[in-house]
PDB file of C-alpha atoms in Angstrom:
ATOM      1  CA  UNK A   1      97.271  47.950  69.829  1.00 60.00           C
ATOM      2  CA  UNK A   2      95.006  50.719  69.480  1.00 68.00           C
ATOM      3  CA  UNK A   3      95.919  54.298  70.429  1.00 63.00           C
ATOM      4  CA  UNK A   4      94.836  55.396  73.644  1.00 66.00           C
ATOM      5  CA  UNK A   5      93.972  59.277  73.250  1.00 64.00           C
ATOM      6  CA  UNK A   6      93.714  59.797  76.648  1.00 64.00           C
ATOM      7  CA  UNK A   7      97.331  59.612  77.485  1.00 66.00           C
ATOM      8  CA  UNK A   8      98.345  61.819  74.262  1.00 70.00           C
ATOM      9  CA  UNK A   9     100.057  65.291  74.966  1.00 72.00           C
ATOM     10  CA  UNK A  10      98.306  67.742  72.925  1.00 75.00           C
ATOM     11  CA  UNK A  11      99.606  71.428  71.823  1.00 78.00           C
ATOM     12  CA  UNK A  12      97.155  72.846  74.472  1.00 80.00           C
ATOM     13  CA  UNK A  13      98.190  70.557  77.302  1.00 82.00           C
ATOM     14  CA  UNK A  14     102.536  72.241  75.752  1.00 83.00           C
ATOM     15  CA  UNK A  15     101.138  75.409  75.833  1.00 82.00           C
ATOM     16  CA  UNK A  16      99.550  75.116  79.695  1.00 81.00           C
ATOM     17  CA  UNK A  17     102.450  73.609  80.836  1.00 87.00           C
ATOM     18  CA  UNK A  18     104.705  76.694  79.068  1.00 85.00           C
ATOM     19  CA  UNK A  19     102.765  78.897  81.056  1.00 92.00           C
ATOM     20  CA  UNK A  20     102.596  77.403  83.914  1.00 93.00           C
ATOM     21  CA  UNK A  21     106.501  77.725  83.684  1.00 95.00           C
ATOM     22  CA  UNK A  22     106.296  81.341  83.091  1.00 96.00           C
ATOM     23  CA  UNK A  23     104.113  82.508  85.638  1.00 97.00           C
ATOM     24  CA  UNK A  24     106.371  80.495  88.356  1.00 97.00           C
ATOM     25  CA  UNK A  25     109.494  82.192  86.954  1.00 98.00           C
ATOM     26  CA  UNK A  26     107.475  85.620  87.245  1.00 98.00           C
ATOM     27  CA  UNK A  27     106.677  84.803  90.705  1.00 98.00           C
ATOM     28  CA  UNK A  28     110.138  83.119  91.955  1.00 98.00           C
ATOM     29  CA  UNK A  29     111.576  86.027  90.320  1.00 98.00           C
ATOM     30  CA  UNK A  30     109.266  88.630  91.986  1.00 98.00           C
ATOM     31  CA  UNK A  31     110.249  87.305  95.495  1.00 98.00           C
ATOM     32  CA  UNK A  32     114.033  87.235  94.854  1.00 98.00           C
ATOM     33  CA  UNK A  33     113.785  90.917  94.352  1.00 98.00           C
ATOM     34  CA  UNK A  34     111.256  91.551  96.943  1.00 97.00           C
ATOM     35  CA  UNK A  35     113.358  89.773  99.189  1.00 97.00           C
ATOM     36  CA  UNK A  36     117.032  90.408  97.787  1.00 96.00           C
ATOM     37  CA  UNK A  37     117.050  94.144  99.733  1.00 94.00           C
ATOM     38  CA  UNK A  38     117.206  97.988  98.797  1.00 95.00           C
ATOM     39  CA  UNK A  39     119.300 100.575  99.789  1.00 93.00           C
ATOM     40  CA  UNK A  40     117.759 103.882 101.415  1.00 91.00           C
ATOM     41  CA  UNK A  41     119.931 107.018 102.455  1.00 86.00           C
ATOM     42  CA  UNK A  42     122.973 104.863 102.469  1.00 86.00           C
ATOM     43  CA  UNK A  43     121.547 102.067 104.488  1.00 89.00           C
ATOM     44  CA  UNK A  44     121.911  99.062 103.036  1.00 91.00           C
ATOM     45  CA  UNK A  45     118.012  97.222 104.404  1.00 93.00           C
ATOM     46  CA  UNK A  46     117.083  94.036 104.285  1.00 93.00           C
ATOM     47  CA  UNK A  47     113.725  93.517 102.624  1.00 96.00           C
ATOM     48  CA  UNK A  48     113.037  89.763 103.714  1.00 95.00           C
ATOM     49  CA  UNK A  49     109.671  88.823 105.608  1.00 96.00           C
ATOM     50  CA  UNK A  50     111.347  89.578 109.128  1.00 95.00           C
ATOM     51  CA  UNK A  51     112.713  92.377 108.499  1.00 94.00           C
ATOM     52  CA  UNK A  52     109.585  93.818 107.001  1.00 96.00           C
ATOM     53  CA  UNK A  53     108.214  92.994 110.144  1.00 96.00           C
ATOM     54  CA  UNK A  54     110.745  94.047 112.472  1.00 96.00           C
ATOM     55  CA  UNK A  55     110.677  97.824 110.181  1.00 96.00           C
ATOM     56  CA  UNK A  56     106.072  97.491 111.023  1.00 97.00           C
ATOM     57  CA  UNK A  57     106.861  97.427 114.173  1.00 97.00           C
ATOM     58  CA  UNK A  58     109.146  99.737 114.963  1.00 97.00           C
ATOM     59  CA  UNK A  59     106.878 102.298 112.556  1.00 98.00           C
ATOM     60  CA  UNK A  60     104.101 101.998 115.238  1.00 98.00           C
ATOM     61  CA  UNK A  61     106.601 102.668 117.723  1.00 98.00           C
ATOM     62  CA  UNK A  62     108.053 105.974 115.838  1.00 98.00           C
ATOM     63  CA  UNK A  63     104.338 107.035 115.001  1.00 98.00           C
ATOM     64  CA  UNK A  64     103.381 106.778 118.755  1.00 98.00           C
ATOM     65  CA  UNK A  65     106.638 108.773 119.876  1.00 98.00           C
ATOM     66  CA  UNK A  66     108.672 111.486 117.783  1.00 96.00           C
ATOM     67  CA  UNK A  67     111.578 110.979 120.218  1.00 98.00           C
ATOM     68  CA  UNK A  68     111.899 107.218 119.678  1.00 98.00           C
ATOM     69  CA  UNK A  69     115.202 105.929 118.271  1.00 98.00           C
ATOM     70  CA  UNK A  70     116.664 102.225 117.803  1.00 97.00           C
ATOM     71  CA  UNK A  71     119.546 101.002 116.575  1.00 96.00           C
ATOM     72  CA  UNK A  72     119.268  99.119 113.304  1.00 92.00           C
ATOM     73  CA  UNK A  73     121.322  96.276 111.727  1.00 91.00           C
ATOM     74  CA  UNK A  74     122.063  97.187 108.062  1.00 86.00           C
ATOM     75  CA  UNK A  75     121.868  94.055 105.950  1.00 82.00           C
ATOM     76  CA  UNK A  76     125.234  94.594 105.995  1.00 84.00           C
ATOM     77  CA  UNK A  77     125.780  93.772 109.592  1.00 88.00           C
ATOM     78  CA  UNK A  78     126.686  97.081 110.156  1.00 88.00           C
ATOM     79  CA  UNK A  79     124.604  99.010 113.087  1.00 93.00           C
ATOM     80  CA  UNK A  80     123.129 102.958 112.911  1.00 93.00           C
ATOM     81  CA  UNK A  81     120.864 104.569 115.248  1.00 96.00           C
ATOM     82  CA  UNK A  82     117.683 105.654 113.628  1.00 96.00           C
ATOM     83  CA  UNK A  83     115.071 107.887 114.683  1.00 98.00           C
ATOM     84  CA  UNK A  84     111.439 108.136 114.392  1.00 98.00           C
ATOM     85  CA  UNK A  85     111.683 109.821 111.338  1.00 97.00           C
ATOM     86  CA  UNK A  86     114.303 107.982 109.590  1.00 96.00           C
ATOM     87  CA  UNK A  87     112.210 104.714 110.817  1.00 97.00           C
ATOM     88  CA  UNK A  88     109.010 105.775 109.282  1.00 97.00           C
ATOM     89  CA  UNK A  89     111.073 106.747 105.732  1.00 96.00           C
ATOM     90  CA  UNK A  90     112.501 103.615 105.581  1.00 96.00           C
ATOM     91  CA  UNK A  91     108.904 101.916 106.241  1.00 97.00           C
ATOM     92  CA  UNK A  92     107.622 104.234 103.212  1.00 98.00           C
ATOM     93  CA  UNK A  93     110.763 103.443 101.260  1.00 97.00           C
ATOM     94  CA  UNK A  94     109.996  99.202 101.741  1.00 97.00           C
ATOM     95  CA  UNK A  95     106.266  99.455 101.101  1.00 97.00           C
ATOM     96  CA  UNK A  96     106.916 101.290  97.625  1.00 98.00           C
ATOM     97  CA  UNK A  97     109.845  98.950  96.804  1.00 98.00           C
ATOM     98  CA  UNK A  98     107.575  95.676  97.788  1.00 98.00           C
ATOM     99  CA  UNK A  99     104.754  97.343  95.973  1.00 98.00           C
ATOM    100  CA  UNK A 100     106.635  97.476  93.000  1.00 98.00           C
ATOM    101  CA  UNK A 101     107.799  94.343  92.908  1.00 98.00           C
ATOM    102  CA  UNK A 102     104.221  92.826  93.150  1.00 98.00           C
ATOM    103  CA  UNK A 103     102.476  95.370  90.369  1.00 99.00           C
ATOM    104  CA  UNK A 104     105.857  94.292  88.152  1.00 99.00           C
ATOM    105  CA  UNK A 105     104.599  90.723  88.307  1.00 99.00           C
ATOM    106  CA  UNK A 106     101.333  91.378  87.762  1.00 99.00           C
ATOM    107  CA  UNK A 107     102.213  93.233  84.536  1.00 98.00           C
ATOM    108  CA  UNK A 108     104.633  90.037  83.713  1.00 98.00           C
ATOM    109  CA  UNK A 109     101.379  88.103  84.284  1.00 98.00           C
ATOM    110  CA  UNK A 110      99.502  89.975  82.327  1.00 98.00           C
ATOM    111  CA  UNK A 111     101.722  89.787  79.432  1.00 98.00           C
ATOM    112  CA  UNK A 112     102.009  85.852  79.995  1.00 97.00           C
ATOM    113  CA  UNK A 113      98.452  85.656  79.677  1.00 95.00           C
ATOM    114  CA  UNK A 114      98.364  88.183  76.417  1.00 97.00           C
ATOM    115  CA  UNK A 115     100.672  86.354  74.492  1.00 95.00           C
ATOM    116  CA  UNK A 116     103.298  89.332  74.595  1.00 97.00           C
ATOM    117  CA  UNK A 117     105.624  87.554  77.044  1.00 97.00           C
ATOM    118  CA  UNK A 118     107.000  84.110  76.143  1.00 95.00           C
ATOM    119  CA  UNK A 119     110.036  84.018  77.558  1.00 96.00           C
ATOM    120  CA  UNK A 120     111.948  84.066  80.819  1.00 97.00           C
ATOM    121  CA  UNK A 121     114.143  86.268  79.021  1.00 97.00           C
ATOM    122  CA  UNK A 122     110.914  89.282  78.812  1.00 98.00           C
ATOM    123  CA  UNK A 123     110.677  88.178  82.893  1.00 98.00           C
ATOM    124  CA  UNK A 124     114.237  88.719  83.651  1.00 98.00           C
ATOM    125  CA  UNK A 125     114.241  92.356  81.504  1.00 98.00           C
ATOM    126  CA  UNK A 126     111.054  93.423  83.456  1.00 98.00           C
ATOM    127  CA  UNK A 127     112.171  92.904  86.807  1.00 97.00           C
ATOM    128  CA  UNK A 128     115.640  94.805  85.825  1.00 96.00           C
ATOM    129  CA  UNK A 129     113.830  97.533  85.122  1.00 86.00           C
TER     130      UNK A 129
END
């Protein structure tokens, strides 16, 4: 029975599939942080998709009136009233955390791509930094 070469796994096809790998782990791992909250002033703040948009909204709000406050749910279940400045510092605060987590997985990327991260090892060390 002949071979049939189409169906063979070659080293390029390993090393595709190895990146692949990588660059999922850099991106599952990028969201867990993004998404795993920060603390800010001693307000423990959830960081997940809703409350990003729940902290958008309540910036407009603060922007459009210096005496706005609103009480706010740590991610600890715990509740403090905030004010318009405390609500636009803790919008700042989220946007740079978010931000770093995406230019952190972009550098992971980057290093996939160079060769100088092979391992979800490098991943896990970047992201702890």
């Amino acid at each position: 029975m002949p071979l049939n070469k189409a169906l063979m796994i070659t080293p390029e096809m390993k090393q595709a599939q190895a990146l692949g790998a990588l660059r999922d782990y850099a991106a599952n791992k990028r969201w867990l942080k993004e998404t795993g909250g920060i603390e800010i002033n001693g307000l423990t703040v959830a960081t997940d998709d809703r409350s990003k948009t729940m902290i958008s909204g309540a910036r407009v709000a603060a922007q459009n009136d210096p005496n706005f406050t609103t009480q706010w749910k740590g991610a600890d279940g715990s509740f403090v009233t905030i004010d318009a400045a405390a609500v636009i510092g803790i919008s700042d605060a989220m946007l740079a955390y978010v931000s770093n987590c995406f230019a952190t997985e972009a550098q992971v990327l980057a290093g996939v791509e160079a060769g100088a991260i092979t391992t979800v090892e490098q991943i896990d060390a970047a992201f702890a930094a």
